[in-house]
Every structure is written in structure tokens, then in C-alpha cells.
Amino acid sequence: MKHTKIAIIGGGNLGQSILKGLLSKSEYLPKNITITKRNIDELEVFQKLGINVTPDNLVAVTESDIIILALKPYTVLTVLDEILPKLDPKRHELVSLASGVSLEQLNEAVQNKIPIYRAMPNTASKVGEAITCIATNTESINPNVEECFQSIGSTIQIDEELMDAATVLGACGIAYALRFIRSMVQGGIQIGFDSKTASKIVNQTVKGAASMLIEEGNHPEFEIDKVTTPKGCTIVGLNEMEHNGFSSALIKGITKSHEAI
Ligand SMILES: NC(=O)c1ccc[n+]([C@@H]2O[C@H](COP(=O)([O-])OP(=O)(O)OC[C@H]3O[C@@H](n4cnc5c(N)ncnc54)[C@H](OP(=O)(O)O)[C@@H]3O)[C@@H](O)[C@H]2O)c1
């Protein structure tokens, strides 16, 4: 059981996903987690679980060690200005999840009082399967900060200059993967399955493919070679997808997302 106290400032989509992840692993006591937003009605369900729910960011900061800012980018600097008087160099570590707000801007906003991190998780945090890319200009990542994000999935340290790329690949990537899954399900329905059965087959197939790569560390093409019999139905289908721009569409979409940040 971990005794680190965590404040999630901005209990929206991502803030709630992280909270669910922290709770599902049961490593953090609900009483050690505080979540805020201005309108707290939709957080009532968490209050019932023993989480501290408040619209008061200063209370959340005062009661916590790690402060996670899960706010829209345009709100971050205003909230930092609000909580600045309560930031304690001996206690606090601050993690911003907002894309586009640099470490330099964050450090300036907190007057270099406390260690600052930028982190980019994704909404799979709610099932403990996020990948969180972390950038910092402190010497190393504080173990409590790393543990916090490891409890909702995996972590990887990156250079800050790759933070936009991490947003696209990791956070937007959830949407790309879901659209891929939806397309496979539609194909499955066309060849005879009902939607529920097709979803069950596709979800587990995609999970299995990712798990093989994660556990064995091989390149995807190594596994593809194993299932493409010469002249067989797999290679015929794959090549047809490529003739229609499958890989190209994905790569173009990823680069367009990156340009749009
Ligand atoms: N969604 C993703 O997959 C994802 C992934 C990685 C990073 N991010 C980043 O995470 C951040 C949050 O994204 P999101 O999708 O979770 O946005 P969101 O759903 O809009 O959540 C932001 C929350 O902040 C609250 N808020 C606004 N002003 C506040 C204040 N002064 N004090 C406390 N809470 C305040 C809002 O609730 P009230 O209006 O009730 O206050 C809202 O619920 C963004 O910067 C985004 O770039 C998102």
C-alpha cells in the first residue's frame, strides 16, 4: 500500500480515467487522493468511495505530495498562479498533463519552487493499461511520481521536444486503434458475424497481437511472416489493404495530427 498523497486538479475525462486506474490497483488509499473541478456534481460517485472531492484547488494542494494538473492547456497557468502560495519545495512534485505548455513556462509559473514534470498518459489509464511519456528537466524522475504513473500502466521517459509526438502516438493513438478495431468489426459483420460476436473476436485478437509484441519484443513483421502462407488468404487480404493505402493512410493521419497540435 502506497502512502503518497495525490491531488488531481481538473477532474474531467483524463483526470477521472487516472483516478479510476489508481483505485483499481488498490495501491493508493482513497483517503489519500483528492480530485477537484469547479462543478463537482459528477464526482459524487468518487466521494462515495472515500476520495476527497472539492472545488477548492488550494485545499487539494495543501493535502497532497504529488499534484497532477489534468486541465485544458489554457487553464494551466491561471491555476498555477492560484496554487503558487501553497506550493512547498520540501513536499510537492507537480505533473502537468497539458499538451503545449512547456517545462519552461511551468517552471516560470511556479517560480522554480518545486520539481516539474510533463506527462502524457492516455485514457487506457482507467483500466491500468496506459502508456505515460514523461519529460522533465530535473535530474531524474522522483520514484513516487514514477510509481504513480506505473500504477495506471507503463511509463517511459522522453525528451521534452518529443512531447507533441507522444501526444499523437500515445493519446490520439487510442482513437486510431479504436477506429481500426471498429473497421475490423464492420468487416466481420459483412462476412457473417453478429456485431457482438465480431467485437469479442476482434477485441481479443487485437489485444493478443499487442501482447505478443509486448511480451516477446519482436517486430510486427516477424509475427506477420508467421501467418502469411504463400498465396494464402492472409497475404491476399493484407496486400489488398496496402493497395488501398492502409499503411499510408495511418502514417499520413499521424503526421497530420502532429501538424495540428
Ligand atoms: N483526453 C485524453 O486522452 C488526454 C490524454 C493526454 C493528455 N490530455 C490532456 O489532459 C488535459 C485534460 O484533458 P481532458 O480531456 O480530461 O479535458 P476535460 O475533460 O475538459 O477536463 C478538464 C477539467 O478541468 C476542470 N477545470 C476547469 N477549470 C478548473 C479549475 N480552475 N480548477 C479545477 N478544475 C478545473 C473542468 O471541470 P469544471 O469546468 O467543472 O471545472 C474539466 O472537468 C488536457 O490538457 C489534454 O491536453 C488528455
XYZ file of C-alpha atoms in Angstrom, residues 81 89 118 122 175 221-222 232:
8
model
C -0.937 31.247 -10.214
C 9.562 22.917 -2.046
C 5.192 16.962 -18.130
C -3.921 8.147 -22.280
C -8.627 6.798 -31.127
C 6.570 -8.026 -39.500
C 8.263 -11.008 -37.798
C -2.812 -17.769 -48.733
